[in-house]
């Protein structure tokens, strides 16, 4: 049987989480001592390890069927590949920043200015769309140093916490795009490979859903039972069982991480007691 080949960053911000995701999807890799390639046990998958910049092109060329990259690389390389799944980790944004002392008011201020970046394609598309004409200078690293050495009036780079900008005397003025790790795939996959990919995506979605949800158990006073059920509707509807003590029920359900605290507050208002929250290992959606 032909194996699905996935390209993963060899070493960097995406590597560890991408391998963990595969592991949680039940794919254990038999690692060679020189990590260029590994083969999965009990699943028709092979991993090749590459620099993230190269992954979109390798996927376009069919050397790998799919790959995990930052959405920024997917957008920058503009290869013939499609985005098939967002993974929610390695989140960051791509922003324009200027020196802290700059009296920046709007994008128009960038007309005629020099902007240094490692992402010229994304920046050019953005400036064209906004009708701004600036000089784009490409630098492959240490972009944030360019203004302080007089090479640029602004930079366009990845921002996460923002501390790199601050420590280089810069301020973020425009967020151009948000990025997270994504799976990209070649445009044409044969049926056998597509079937393996569908299975992998199914597993990955179960892992992501589980990490975004919690199992919740609580004791509810029967007079508010209906409102409590409506507050935590779960996947279909909650399980409700009578407690030994009259007038009380035990309610079990699933709760999304996003609305977690708002829902907990509401449940307490409704008199819920003994609330237990438990992580979910896998969630088949
Ligand atoms: O060697 P290879 O080419 O494979 O790796 P790389 O060095 O090009 O990439 P790497 O590992 O640094 O990043 C891989 C991907 O992680 C990026 O393409 C983004 O999608 C994502 N990502 C998430 C980030 C960051 N967060 C991030 N903070 N990539 C880079 N940074 C840089 C940023 O440029 C800044 O200079 O980290 C610095 C610190 O950021 P602050 O704002 O937290 O200070
Ligand atoms: Zn890179």
Coordinates of C-alpha atoms in Angstrom, one line a residue, residues 40-261:
X40 CA 4.7 5.3 11.2
X41 CA 3.8 2.0 12.8
X42 CA 0.4 0.6 12.0
X43 CA -0.6 3.5 9.8
X44 CA 0.4 4.0 6.2
X45 CA 2.3 7.3 6.8
X46 CA 5.8 8.5 6.3
X47 CA 7.2 11.8 7.7
X48 CA 9.9 13.8 5.9
X49 CA 11.6 16.6 7.9
X50 CA 12.2 19.9 6.0
X51 CA 12.8 23.6 6.6
X52 CA 9.3 25.2 6.8
X53 CA 10.1 27.6 3.9
X54 CA 10.5 24.6 1.6
X55 CA 7.4 22.7 2.5
X56 CA 4.8 24.5 0.2
X57 CA 7.0 23.8 -2.8
X58 CA 7.7 20.2 -1.9
X59 CA 3.9 19.7 -1.5
X60 CA 3.2 21.4 -4.9
X61 CA 5.8 19.1 -6.5
X62 CA 4.3 16.0 -5.0
X63 CA 7.5 15.1 -3.1
X64 CA 5.2 15.2 0.0
X65 CA 1.4 14.7 -0.3
X66 CA 0.7 17.1 2.6
X67 CA 2.6 19.3 4.9
X68 CA 2.2 21.3 8.1
X69 CA 3.3 24.9 7.9
X70 CA 2.4 28.3 9.3
X71 CA -0.4 30.0 7.4
X72 CA 2.1 32.8 6.7
X73 CA 4.4 30.4 4.7
X74 CA 1.3 29.1 2.8
X75 CA 0.3 32.7 1.9
X76 CA 3.9 33.9 1.1
X77 CA 4.9 31.0 -1.2
X78 CA 1.6 31.1 -3.1
X79 CA 2.2 27.6 -4.4
X80 CA -0.4 25.3 -6.1
X81 CA -1.5 23.7 -2.8
X82 CA -4.7 23.9 -0.8
X83 CA -5.3 24.6 2.9
X84 CA -7.2 21.6 4.2
X85 CA -7.2 22.0 8.0
X86 CA -6.4 24.7 10.6
X87 CA -4.6 23.3 13.6
X88 CA -4.8 26.1 16.2
X89 CA -1.2 26.1 17.4
X90 CA 1.8 28.4 16.7
X91 CA -0.5 31.3 16.5
X92 CA 1.0 34.6 15.5
X93 CA 0.2 37.7 13.5
X94 CA 2.0 39.5 10.7
X95 CA 2.2 43.2 11.3
X96 CA 3.7 46.4 10.2
X97 CA 5.8 48.2 12.9
X98 CA 7.5 51.6 13.0
X99 CA 9.9 53.2 15.4
X100 CA 8.2 54.1 18.7
X101 CA 8.8 57.8 18.3
X102 CA 7.2 57.8 14.8
X103 CA 4.1 59.9 14.6
X104 CA 2.2 57.2 12.6
X105 CA -1.4 58.0 11.9
X106 CA -2.6 55.8 9.0
X107 CA -1.4 53.5 6.2
X108 CA -1.0 56.5 3.9
X109 CA 2.0 57.5 6.0
X110 CA 3.8 54.6 4.5
X111 CA 3.7 56.1 0.9
X112 CA 7.3 56.5 -0.3
X113 CA 8.7 54.7 2.8
X114 CA 11.1 51.7 2.9
X115 CA 9.7 48.6 4.6
X116 CA 11.9 45.6 5.3
X117 CA 10.4 42.1 5.5
X118 CA 10.9 38.4 4.9
X119 CA 7.3 38.3 3.6
X120 CA 7.4 40.5 0.5
X121 CA 4.5 38.7 -1.3
X122 CA 2.0 39.1 1.5
X123 CA 3.1 42.7 2.1
X124 CA 2.9 43.7 -1.6
X125 CA -0.6 42.2 -1.9
X126 CA -1.7 44.1 1.2
X127 CA -0.2 47.5 0.1
X128 CA -1.6 47.1 -3.5
X129 CA -5.0 46.4 -2.1
X130 CA -4.8 49.5 0.1
X131 CA -3.3 51.6 -2.7
X132 CA -0.1 52.4 -0.8
X133 CA 3.1 52.7 -2.7
X134 CA 6.2 51.8 -0.6
X135 CA 9.6 50.3 -1.3
X136 CA 9.8 46.7 -0.1
X137 CA 13.2 45.5 1.0
X138 CA 13.7 41.8 1.5
X139 CA 15.8 40.4 4.4
X140 CA 15.7 36.8 5.5
X141 CA 16.3 37.4 9.2
X142 CA 16.8 40.0 11.9
X143 CA 14.3 42.3 10.2
X144 CA 13.5 44.1 13.4
X145 CA 17.0 45.6 13.4
X146 CA 16.6 47.4 10.1
X147 CA 15.1 50.7 11.3
X148 CA 17.7 51.2 14.1
X149 CA 20.5 51.0 11.6
X150 CA 18.8 53.4 9.2
X151 CA 18.0 50.7 6.6
X152 CA 14.2 51.0 6.8
X153 CA 11.4 53.3 8.0
X154 CA 9.2 50.4 8.9
X155 CA 9.2 46.6 9.1
X156 CA 6.7 43.9 8.3
X157 CA 7.2 40.7 10.4
X158 CA 5.8 38.0 12.6
X159 CA 4.6 39.2 16.0
X160 CA 3.6 36.9 18.9
X161 CA 4.0 38.4 22.3
X162 CA 5.3 41.7 20.9
X163 CA 8.4 41.8 23.1
X164 CA 10.8 41.6 20.2
X165 CA 9.3 44.8 18.8
X166 CA 9.4 46.6 22.2
X167 CA 13.0 45.6 22.8
X168 CA 14.0 47.0 19.4
X169 CA 12.2 50.3 20.0
X170 CA 9.3 49.6 17.6
X171 CA 5.5 49.7 17.8
X172 CA 3.0 47.6 16.0
X173 CA 0.7 49.8 13.8
X174 CA -1.1 47.5 11.4
X175 CA -2.1 43.8 11.7
X176 CA -2.0 42.4 8.2
X177 CA -2.8 38.8 8.8
X178 CA -3.3 36.2 11.6
X179 CA -1.6 32.9 11.2
X180 CA -1.7 29.5 12.8
X181 CA -0.3 26.1 11.9
X182 CA -2.3 24.6 8.9
X183 CA -2.2 21.4 6.9
X184 CA -1.7 22.0 3.2
X185 CA -2.2 19.3 0.5
X186 CA -1.3 18.9 -3.2
X187 CA -4.1 19.7 -5.6
X188 CA -4.2 16.1 -7.1
X189 CA -4.1 13.1 -4.8
X190 CA -4.9 9.7 -6.0
X191 CA -7.8 7.9 -4.4
X192 CA -5.8 5.5 -2.2
X193 CA -3.8 8.4 -0.7
X194 CA -6.9 10.5 -0.3
X195 CA -8.5 7.7 1.7
X196 CA -5.5 7.6 4.1
X197 CA -5.6 11.4 4.3
X198 CA -9.4 11.4 5.1
X199 CA -8.6 8.9 8.0
X200 CA -5.8 11.1 9.3
X201 CA -7.9 14.3 9.2
X202 CA -10.7 12.4 11.0
X203 CA -8.3 11.5 13.8
X204 CA -6.8 15.0 13.9
X205 CA -10.3 16.5 14.3
X206 CA -11.0 14.2 17.2
X207 CA -7.8 15.3 18.9
X208 CA -8.5 19.0 18.3
X209 CA -12.1 18.7 19.4
X210 CA -11.1 16.9 22.6
X211 CA -8.5 19.6 23.5
X212 CA -11.1 22.3 22.9
X213 CA -13.7 20.7 25.1
X214 CA -14.1 19.5 28.7
X215 CA -16.3 16.9 30.3
X216 CA -18.4 18.5 33.1
X217 CA -20.3 16.8 36.0
X218 CA -22.4 18.6 38.6
X219 CA -25.2 18.4 41.1
X220 CA -28.2 20.4 40.1
X221 CA -31.2 21.4 42.3
X222 CA -34.3 20.0 40.5
X223 CA -36.1 23.4 40.5
X224 CA -33.4 24.8 38.1
X225 CA -32.7 21.5 36.2
X226 CA -34.2 22.7 32.9
X227 CA -32.2 25.9 32.8
X228 CA -29.0 24.0 33.7
X229 CA -29.7 21.6 30.9
X230 CA -30.1 24.5 28.5
X231 CA -26.8 26.1 29.7
X232 CA -24.8 22.9 29.0
X233 CA -26.5 21.2 26.0
X234 CA -23.4 19.1 25.2
X235 CA -23.0 17.0 22.1
X236 CA -26.7 15.9 21.9
X237 CA -28.1 16.5 25.3
X238 CA -26.8 16.0 28.9
X239 CA -27.1 12.8 30.9
X240 CA -29.4 13.4 33.9
X241 CA -29.6 11.0 36.8
X242 CA -31.3 11.4 40.2
X243 CA -29.1 11.8 43.3
X244 CA -29.8 9.7 46.4
X245 CA -30.8 12.9 48.1
X246 CA -34.3 13.9 47.0
X247 CA -34.7 17.2 45.0
X248 CA -31.2 16.9 43.3
X249 CA -29.9 15.4 40.1
X250 CA -26.5 14.7 38.7
X251 CA -25.9 16.3 35.2
X252 CA -23.0 15.2 32.9
X253 CA -22.2 17.1 29.7
X254 CA -19.5 18.5 27.4
X255 CA -18.4 22.1 27.6
X256 CA -16.4 24.2 25.1
X257 CA -13.2 25.7 26.4
X258 CA -14.1 29.1 24.8
X259 CA -17.2 29.7 26.8
X260 CA -15.9 27.9 29.9
X261 CA -15.9 30.6 32.6

